[in-house]
Coordinates of C-alpha atoms in Angstrom, one line a residue:
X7 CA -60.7 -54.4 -76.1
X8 CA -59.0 -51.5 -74.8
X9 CA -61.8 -49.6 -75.2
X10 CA -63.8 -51.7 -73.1
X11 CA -61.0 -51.2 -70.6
X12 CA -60.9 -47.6 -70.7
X13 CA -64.8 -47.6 -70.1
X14 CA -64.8 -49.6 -67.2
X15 CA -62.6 -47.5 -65.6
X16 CA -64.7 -44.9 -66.1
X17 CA -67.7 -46.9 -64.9
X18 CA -65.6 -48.1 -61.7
X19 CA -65.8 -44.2 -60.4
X20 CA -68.6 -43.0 -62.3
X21 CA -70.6 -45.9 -60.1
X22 CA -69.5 -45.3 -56.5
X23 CA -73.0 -46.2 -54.1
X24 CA -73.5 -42.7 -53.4
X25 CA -73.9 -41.4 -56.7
X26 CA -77.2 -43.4 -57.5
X27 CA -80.3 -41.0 -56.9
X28 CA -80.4 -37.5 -57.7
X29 CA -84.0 -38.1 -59.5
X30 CA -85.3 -40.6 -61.8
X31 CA -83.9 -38.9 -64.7
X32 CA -80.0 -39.5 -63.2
X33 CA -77.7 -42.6 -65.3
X34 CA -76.1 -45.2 -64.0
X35 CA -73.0 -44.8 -66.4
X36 CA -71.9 -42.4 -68.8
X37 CA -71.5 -44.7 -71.9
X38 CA -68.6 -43.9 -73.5
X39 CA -69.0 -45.9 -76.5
X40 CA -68.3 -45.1 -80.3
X41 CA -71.0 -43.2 -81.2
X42 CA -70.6 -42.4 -84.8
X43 CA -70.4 -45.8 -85.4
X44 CA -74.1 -47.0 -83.6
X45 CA -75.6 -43.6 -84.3
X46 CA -74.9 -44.1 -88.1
X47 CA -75.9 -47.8 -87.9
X48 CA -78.8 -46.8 -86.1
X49 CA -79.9 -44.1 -88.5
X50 CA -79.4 -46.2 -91.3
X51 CA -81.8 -49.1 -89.8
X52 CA -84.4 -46.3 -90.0
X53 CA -83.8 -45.1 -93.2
X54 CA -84.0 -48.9 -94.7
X55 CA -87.3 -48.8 -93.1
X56 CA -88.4 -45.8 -95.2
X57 CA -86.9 -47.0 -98.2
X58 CA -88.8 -51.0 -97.5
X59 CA -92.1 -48.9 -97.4
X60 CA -92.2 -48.7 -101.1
X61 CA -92.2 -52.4 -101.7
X62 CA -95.0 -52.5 -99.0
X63 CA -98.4 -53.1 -100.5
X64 CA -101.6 -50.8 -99.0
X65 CA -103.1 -53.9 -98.2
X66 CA -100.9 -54.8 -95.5
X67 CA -99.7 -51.4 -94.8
X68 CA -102.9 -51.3 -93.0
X69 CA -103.2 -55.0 -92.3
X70 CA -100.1 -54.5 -89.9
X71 CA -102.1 -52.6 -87.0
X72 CA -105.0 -55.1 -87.5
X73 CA -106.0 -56.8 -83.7
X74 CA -107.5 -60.1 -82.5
X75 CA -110.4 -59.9 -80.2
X76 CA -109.6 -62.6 -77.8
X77 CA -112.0 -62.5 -74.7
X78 CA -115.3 -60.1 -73.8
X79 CA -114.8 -58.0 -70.9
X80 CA -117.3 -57.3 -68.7
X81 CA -118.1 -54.3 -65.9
X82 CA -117.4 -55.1 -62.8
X83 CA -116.9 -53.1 -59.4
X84 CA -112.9 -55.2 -59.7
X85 CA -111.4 -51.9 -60.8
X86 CA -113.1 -49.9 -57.8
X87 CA -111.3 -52.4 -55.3
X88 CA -108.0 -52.5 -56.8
X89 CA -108.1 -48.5 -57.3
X90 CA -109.0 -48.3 -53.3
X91 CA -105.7 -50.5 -52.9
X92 CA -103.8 -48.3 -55.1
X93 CA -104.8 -45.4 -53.3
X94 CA -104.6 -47.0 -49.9
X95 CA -100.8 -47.7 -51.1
X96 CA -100.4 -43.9 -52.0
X97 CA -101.4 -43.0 -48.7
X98 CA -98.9 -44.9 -46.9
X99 CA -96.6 -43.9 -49.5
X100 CA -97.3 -40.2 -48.5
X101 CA -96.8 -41.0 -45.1
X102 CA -93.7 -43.2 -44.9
X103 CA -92.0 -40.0 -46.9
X104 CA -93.1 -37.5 -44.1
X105 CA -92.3 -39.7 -41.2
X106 CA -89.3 -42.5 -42.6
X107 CA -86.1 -42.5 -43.5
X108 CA -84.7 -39.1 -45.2
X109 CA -82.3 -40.5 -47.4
X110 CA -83.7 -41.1 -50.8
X111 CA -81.8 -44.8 -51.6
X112 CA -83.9 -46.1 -48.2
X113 CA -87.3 -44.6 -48.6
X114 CA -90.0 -45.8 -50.4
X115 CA -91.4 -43.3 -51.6
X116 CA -89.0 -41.6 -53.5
X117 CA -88.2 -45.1 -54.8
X118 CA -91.3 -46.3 -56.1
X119 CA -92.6 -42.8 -57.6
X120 CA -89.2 -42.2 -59.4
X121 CA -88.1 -46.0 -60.0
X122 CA -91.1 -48.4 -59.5
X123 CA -93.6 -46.5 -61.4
X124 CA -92.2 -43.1 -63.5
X125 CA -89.7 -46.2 -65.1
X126 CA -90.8 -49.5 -64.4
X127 CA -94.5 -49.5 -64.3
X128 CA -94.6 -46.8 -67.2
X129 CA -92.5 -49.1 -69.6
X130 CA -94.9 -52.2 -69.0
X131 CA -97.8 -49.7 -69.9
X132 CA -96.4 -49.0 -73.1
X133 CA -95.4 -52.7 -73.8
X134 CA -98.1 -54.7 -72.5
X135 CA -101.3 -52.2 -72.0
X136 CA -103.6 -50.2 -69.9
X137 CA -102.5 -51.5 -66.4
X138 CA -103.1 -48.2 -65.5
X139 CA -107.1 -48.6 -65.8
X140 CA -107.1 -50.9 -63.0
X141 CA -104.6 -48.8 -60.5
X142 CA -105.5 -45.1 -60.9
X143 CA -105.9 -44.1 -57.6
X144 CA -108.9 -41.6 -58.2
X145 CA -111.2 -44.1 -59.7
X146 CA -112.5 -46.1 -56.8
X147 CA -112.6 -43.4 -54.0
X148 CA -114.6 -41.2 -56.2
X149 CA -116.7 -43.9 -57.1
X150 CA -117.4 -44.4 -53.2
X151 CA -118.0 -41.1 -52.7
X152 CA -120.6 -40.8 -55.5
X153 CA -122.0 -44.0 -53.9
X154 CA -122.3 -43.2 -50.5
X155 CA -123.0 -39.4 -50.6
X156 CA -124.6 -39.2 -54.2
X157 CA -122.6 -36.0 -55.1
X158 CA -122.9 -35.3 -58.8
X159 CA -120.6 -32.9 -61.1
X160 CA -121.4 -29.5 -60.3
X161 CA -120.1 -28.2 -64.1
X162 CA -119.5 -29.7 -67.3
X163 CA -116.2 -30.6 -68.2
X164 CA -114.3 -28.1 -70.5
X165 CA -113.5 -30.1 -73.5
X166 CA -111.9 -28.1 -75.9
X167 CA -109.5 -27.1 -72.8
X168 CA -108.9 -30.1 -70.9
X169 CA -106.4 -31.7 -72.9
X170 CA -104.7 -28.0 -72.9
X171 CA -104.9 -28.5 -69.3
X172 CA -103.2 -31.9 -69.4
X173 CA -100.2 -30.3 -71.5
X174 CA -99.8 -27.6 -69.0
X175 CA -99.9 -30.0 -65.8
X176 CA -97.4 -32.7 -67.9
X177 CA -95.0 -29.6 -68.5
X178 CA -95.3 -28.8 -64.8
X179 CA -94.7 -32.1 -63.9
X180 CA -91.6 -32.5 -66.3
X181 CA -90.2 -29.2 -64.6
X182 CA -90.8 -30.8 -61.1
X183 CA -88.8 -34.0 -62.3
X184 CA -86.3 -31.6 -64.1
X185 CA -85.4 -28.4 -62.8
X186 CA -86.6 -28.9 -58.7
X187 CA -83.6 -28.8 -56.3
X188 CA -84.5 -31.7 -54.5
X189 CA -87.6 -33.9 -57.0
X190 CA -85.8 -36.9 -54.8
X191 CA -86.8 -35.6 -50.9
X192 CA -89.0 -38.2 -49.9
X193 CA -90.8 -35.4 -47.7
X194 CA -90.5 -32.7 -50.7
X195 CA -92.2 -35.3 -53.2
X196 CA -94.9 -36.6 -50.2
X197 CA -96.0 -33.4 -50.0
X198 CA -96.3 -32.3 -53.7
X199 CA -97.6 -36.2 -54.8
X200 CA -100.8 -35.3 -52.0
X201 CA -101.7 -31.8 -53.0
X202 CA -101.5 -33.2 -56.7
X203 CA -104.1 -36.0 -55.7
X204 CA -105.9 -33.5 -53.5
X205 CA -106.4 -31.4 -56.3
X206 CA -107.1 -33.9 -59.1
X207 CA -109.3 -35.7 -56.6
X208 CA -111.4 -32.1 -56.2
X209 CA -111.7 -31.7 -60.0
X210 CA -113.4 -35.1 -60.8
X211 CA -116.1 -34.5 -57.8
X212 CA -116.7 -31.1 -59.6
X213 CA -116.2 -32.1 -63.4
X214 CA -116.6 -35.8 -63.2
X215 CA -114.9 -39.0 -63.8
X216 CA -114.2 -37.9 -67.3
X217 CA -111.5 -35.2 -66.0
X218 CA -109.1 -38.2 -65.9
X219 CA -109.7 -39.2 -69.4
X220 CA -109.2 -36.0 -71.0
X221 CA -107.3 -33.3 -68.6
X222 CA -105.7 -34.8 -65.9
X223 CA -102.3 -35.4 -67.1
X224 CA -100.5 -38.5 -65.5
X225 CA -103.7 -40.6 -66.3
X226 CA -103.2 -39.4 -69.9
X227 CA -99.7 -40.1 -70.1
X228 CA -100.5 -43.3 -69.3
X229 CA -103.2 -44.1 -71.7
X230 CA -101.0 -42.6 -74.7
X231 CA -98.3 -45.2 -73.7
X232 CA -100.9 -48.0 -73.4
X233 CA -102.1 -47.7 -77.1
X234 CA -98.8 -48.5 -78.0
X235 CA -98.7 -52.0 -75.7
X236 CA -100.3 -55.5 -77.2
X237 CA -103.0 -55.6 -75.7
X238 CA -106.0 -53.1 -75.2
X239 CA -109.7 -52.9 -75.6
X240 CA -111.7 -53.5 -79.1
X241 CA -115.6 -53.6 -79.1
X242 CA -115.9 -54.1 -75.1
X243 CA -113.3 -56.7 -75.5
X244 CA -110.0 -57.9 -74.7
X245 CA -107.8 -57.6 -77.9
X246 CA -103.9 -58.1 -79.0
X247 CA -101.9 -57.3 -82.0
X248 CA -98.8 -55.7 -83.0
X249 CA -97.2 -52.6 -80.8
X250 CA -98.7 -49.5 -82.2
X251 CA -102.3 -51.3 -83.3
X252 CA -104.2 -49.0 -80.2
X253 CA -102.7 -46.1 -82.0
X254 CA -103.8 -46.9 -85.7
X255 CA -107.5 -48.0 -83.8
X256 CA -108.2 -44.3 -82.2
X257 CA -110.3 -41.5 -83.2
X258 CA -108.3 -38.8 -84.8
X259 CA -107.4 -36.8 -81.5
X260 CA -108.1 -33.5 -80.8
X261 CA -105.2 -30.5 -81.5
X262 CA -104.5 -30.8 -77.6
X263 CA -103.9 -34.3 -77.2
X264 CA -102.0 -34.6 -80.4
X265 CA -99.9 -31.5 -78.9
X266 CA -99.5 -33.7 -75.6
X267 CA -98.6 -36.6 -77.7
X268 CA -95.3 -34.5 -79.1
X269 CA -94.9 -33.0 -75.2
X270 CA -94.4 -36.9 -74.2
X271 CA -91.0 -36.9 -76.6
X272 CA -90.2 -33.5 -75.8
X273 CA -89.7 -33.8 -72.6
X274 CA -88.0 -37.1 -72.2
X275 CA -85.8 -35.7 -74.7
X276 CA -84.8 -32.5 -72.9
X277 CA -84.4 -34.9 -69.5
X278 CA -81.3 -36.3 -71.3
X279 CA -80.1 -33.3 -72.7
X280 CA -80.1 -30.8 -69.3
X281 CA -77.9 -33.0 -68.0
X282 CA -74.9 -33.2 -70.9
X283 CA -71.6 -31.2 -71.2
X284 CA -73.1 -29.9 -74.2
X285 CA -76.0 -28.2 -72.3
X286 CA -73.7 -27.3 -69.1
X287 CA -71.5 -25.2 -71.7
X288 CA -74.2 -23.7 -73.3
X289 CA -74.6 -22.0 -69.8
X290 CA -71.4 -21.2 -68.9
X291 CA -71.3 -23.8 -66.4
X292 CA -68.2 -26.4 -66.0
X293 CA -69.4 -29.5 -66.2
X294 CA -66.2 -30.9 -63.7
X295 CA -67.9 -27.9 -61.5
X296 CA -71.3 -28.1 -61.1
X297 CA -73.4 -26.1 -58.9
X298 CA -75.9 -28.1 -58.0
X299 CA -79.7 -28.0 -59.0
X300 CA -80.5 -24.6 -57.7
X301 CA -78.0 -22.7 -59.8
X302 CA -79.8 -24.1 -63.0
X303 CA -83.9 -23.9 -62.2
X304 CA -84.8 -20.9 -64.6
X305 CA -82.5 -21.9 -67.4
X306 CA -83.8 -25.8 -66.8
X307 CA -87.3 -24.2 -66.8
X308 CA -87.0 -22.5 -69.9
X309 CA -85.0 -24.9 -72.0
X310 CA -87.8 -27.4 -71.2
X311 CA -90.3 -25.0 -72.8
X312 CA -88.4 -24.0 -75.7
X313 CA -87.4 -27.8 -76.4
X314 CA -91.0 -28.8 -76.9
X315 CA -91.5 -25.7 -78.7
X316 CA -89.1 -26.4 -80.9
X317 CA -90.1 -30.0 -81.4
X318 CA -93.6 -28.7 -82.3
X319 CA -92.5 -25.9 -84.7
X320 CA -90.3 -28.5 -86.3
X321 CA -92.6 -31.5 -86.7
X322 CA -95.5 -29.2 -88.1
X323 CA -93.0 -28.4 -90.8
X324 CA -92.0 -31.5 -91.5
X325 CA -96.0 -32.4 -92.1
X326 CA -96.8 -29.0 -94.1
X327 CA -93.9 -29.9 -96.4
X328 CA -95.5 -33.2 -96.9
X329 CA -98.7 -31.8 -97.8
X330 CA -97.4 -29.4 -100.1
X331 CA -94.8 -31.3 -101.9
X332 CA -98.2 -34.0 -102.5
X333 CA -100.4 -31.5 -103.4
X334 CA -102.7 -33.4 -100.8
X335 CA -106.2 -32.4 -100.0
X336 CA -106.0 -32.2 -95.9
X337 CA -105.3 -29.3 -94.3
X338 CA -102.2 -28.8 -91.7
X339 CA -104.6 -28.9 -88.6
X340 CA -105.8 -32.1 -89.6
X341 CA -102.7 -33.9 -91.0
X342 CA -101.1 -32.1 -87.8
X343 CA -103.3 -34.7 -85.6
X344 CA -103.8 -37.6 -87.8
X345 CA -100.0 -38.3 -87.4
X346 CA -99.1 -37.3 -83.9
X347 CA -99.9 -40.5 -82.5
X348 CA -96.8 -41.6 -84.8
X349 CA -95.2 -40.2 -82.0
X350 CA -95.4 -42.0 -79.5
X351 CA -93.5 -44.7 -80.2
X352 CA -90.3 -43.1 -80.6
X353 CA -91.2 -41.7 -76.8
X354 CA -91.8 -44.5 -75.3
X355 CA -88.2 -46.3 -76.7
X356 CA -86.5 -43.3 -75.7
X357 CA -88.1 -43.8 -72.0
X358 CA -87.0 -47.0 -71.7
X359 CA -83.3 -46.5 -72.9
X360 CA -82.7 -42.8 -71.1
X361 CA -83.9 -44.3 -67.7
X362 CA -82.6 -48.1 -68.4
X363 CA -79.2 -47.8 -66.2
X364 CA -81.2 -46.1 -63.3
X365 CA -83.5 -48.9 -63.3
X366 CA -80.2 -51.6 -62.8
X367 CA -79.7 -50.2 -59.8
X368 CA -82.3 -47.7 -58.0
X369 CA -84.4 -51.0 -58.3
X370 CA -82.1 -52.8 -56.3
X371 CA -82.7 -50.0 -53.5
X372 CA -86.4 -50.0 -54.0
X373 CA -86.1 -54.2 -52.9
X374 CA -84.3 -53.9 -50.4
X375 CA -87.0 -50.1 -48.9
X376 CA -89.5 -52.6 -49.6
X377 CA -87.6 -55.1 -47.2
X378 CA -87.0 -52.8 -44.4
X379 CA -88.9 -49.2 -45.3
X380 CA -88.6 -47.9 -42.2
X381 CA -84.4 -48.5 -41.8
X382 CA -85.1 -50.2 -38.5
X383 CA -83.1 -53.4 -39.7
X384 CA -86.3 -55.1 -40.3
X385 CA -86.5 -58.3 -42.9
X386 CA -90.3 -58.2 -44.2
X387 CA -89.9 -59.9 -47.4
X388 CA -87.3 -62.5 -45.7
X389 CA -84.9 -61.3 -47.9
X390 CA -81.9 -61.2 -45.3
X391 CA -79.2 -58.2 -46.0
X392 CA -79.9 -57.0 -49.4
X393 CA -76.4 -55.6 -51.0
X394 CA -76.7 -53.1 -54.2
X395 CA -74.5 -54.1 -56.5
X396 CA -73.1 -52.5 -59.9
X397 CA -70.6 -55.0 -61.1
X398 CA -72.2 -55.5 -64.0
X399 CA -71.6 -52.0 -65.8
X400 CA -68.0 -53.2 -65.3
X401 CA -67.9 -56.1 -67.8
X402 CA -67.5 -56.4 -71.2
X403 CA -70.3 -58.8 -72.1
X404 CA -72.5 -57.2 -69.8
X405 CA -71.9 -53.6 -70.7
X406 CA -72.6 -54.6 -74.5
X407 CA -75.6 -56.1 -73.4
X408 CA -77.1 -52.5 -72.1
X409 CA -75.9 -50.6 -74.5
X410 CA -78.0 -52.7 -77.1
X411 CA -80.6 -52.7 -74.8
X412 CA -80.4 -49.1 -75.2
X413 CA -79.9 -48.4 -78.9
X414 CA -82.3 -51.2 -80.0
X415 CA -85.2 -49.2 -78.0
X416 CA -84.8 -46.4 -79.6
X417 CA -84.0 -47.8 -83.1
X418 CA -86.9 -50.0 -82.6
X419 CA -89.8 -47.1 -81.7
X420 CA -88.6 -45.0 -84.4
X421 CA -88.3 -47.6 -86.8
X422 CA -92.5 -48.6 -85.3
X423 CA -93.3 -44.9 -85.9
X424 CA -91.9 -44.6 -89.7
X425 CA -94.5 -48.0 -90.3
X426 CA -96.9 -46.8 -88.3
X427 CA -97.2 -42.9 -90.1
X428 CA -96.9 -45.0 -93.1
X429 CA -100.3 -46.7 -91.9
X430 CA -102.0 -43.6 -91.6
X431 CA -101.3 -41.5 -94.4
X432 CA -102.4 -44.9 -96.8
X433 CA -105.7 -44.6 -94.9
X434 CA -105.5 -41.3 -95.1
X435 CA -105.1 -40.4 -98.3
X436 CA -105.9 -43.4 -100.0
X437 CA -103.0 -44.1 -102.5
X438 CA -99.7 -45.7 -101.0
X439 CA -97.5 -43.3 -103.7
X440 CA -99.0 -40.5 -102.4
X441 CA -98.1 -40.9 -98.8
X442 CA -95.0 -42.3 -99.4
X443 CA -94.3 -38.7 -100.6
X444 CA -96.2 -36.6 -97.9
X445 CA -94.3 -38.8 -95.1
X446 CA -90.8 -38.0 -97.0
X447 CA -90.2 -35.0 -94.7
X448 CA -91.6 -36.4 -91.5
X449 CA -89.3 -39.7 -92.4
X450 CA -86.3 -37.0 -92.1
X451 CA -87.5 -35.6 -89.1
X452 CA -87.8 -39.6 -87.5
X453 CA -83.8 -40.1 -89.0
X454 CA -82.7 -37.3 -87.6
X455 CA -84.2 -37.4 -84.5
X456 CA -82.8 -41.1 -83.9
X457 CA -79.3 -39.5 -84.3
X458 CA -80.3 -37.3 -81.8
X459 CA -81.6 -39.7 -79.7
X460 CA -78.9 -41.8 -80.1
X461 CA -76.1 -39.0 -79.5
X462 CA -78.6 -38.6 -75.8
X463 CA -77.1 -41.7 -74.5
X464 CA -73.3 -41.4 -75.6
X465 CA -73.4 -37.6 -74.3
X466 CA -71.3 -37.6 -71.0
X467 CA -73.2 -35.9 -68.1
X468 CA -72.3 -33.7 -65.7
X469 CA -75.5 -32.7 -63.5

């Protein structure tokens, strides 16, 4: 109990309304909780996973990430409309961030890029689908202007390098998020948001529509998270089963989209950590004393590379030690892709619980933008004086609630990943001994890195 009191003290100041938006990436709450305690429990829910495996026959191994067809799907010009909406909504978007309010709690823009969509609408991707297919805002005007002015791609699309080209513009994406000095400007982000579609835009008139599929990097961020939602497409129907089946249904991807699966974790991961004591220290920087954003771009910028380095280097090992140790007959390259989409689980519960607390309250302020979005004292929605509240950080009952929230995301994608890599090496290899022992190492990796992720969201913050 008195620790309970001690934290919501903390939370009382840590919570004060103009602390809520630096960027999507900032907390509500630093939670102060015992963290050896739900990191070990945590850990250990993982490792009772890999240790359940044994007793699991092959038959259901791969009977898990079986899916039920449940209706046929047919084409339709449906998506065309509701991607002219989307982009009509862009557009406005864009506009209300040149020409509206300044701060970033009252504009819309910055509210729904950083809150509505980067969190919420990215979360219900991974959990539900590919709601993305019906909102990309490329699809239908580039289907208009195909129709109306019959322009054709002028050159084949690169394929060995677009998804090279993805990484690169997801990494460029994650430094915008991470390590620009104002990500939250809702003119700053108007202007970078149209030059990004601009450009995008461009590249499918002169490669195509499948430049979105394979190298433009939002769209395939969001089609990674959807094969881990319920429902998806199977033989040009609709089709549900458990979270992960998409993944287990895929083509083995290519080395660049298995290197953009692992780019997904790694810089979610790095999101959390740039902002701890720890990090702070390792610059030289007091956390009780920071700077501000422009004192940290270049080191921001170059932890963020060498985190997903690092996260590649280690999970490559962690596969080749598997191979070796059983004497398997696939080569790293291969086993390298066949398991990255293992991945993506663990990145998608760490999404969820780094950018949870934000979500509490920066959707609050994105109701009541939505209400008024131009701050004239407008009431659109009829919602009468919309007041942003953080009381419940401050109880007991409630706190608990987040904080399991929290942990059981993470706990639960790793825990989805471990079954799922399990999935793949039995269909890979045949023999449910045999890749029991080649996932040993890359079950260590998953433990550890649920500590880790774990440790992210007790780490007190100081940017």
């Amino acid at each position: 109990m008195m620790a309970f009191r001690r934290l919501a003290a903390v939370l009382a100041v840590a919570l004060l309304p103009g602390r809520g938006l630096a960027h999507a990436s900032e907390q509500g709450f630093v939670l102060l909780l015992p963290t050896e305690i739900y990191t070990a429990a945590g850990a250990a829910s993982v490792a009772l996973t890999v240790f359940l495996l044994i007793f699991l026959p092959d038959r259901l191994s791969l009977g898990l990430f079986g899916a039920l067809r449940l209706v046929r799907l047919r084409r339709g010009g449906l998506r065309v409309l509701t991607s002219c909406l989307s982009f009509l909504l862009l557009v406005w978007l864009i506009h209300i961030g040149l020409t509206g309010p300044r701060d970033p709690l009252a504009n819309p823009m910055t509210l729904f890029i950083w809150t509505v969509w980067w969190v919420g609408f990215a979360v219900l991707q991974g959990l539900l689908g590919n709601l993305w297919h019906w909102v990309n805002p490329w699809v239908g005007p580039a289907a208009l202007i195909r129709a109306l002015l019959g322009v054709r791609p002028l050159l084949p699309l690169p394929h060995r390098l677009a998804p090279w080209l993805a990484v690169a513009g997801f990494l460029a994406f994650a430094g915008f998020l991470i390590a620009d000095i104002a990500p939250a400007d809702p003119a700053r982000l108007a202007r970078v948001v149209g030059l990004y579609w601009l450009a995008m835009f461009a590249a499918v008139l002169i490669f195509g529509p499948r430049w979105l599929l394979r190298a433009e990097a939002v769209s395939l961020f969001m089609r990674c998270y959807a094969r881990v939602g319920l429902f998806g497409r199977l033989k040009r129907g609709l089709a549900a089963g458990l979270p992960g089946w998409g993944l287990f249904a895929m083509p083995v991807p290519s080395l660049g989209l298995a290197v953009f699966m692992l780019v997904l974790l790694g810089c979610g991961s790095f999101d959390g950590l740039n902002e701890t004591f720890w990090w702070l220290a390792l610059l030289g920087i007091n956390p009780l004393e920071f700077p501000g954003r422009s004192a940290v771009i270049w080191q921001n910028l170059a932890g963020l590379l060498a985190a997903n380095a690092a996260l590649v280097a280690v999970y490559a090992l962690a596969i080749w030690l598997g191979l070796a140790i059983s004497r398997a007959g696939m080569t790293l390259h291969r086993a390298f892709r066949v398991f990255a989409p293992s991945i993506l689980p663990i990145a998608l519960g760490y999404h969820l619980a780094h950018y949870f607390t934000s979500f509490l309250v920066d959707g609050q302020y994105a109701l009541n933008a939505l209400n008024d979005p131009y701050a004239t004292g407008a009431d659109l929605l009829g919602l009468g004086q919309v007041y942003v509240t953080t009381g419940f950080f401050n109880t007991r009952d409630s706190v608990r609630a987040i904080f399991l929230t929290q942990a059981g995301a993470v706990v639960i994608g790793h825990v989805l990943a471990i079954i799922l890599a399990h999935a793949l090496a039995v269909r890979a290899f045949g023999s449910s001994r045999r890749a029991l022992i080649s996932q040993a190492p890359l079950a260590v990796f998953m433990v550890l890195y649920t500590f880790f992720g774990l440790w992210l969201l007790a780490a007190p913050r100081g940017a």
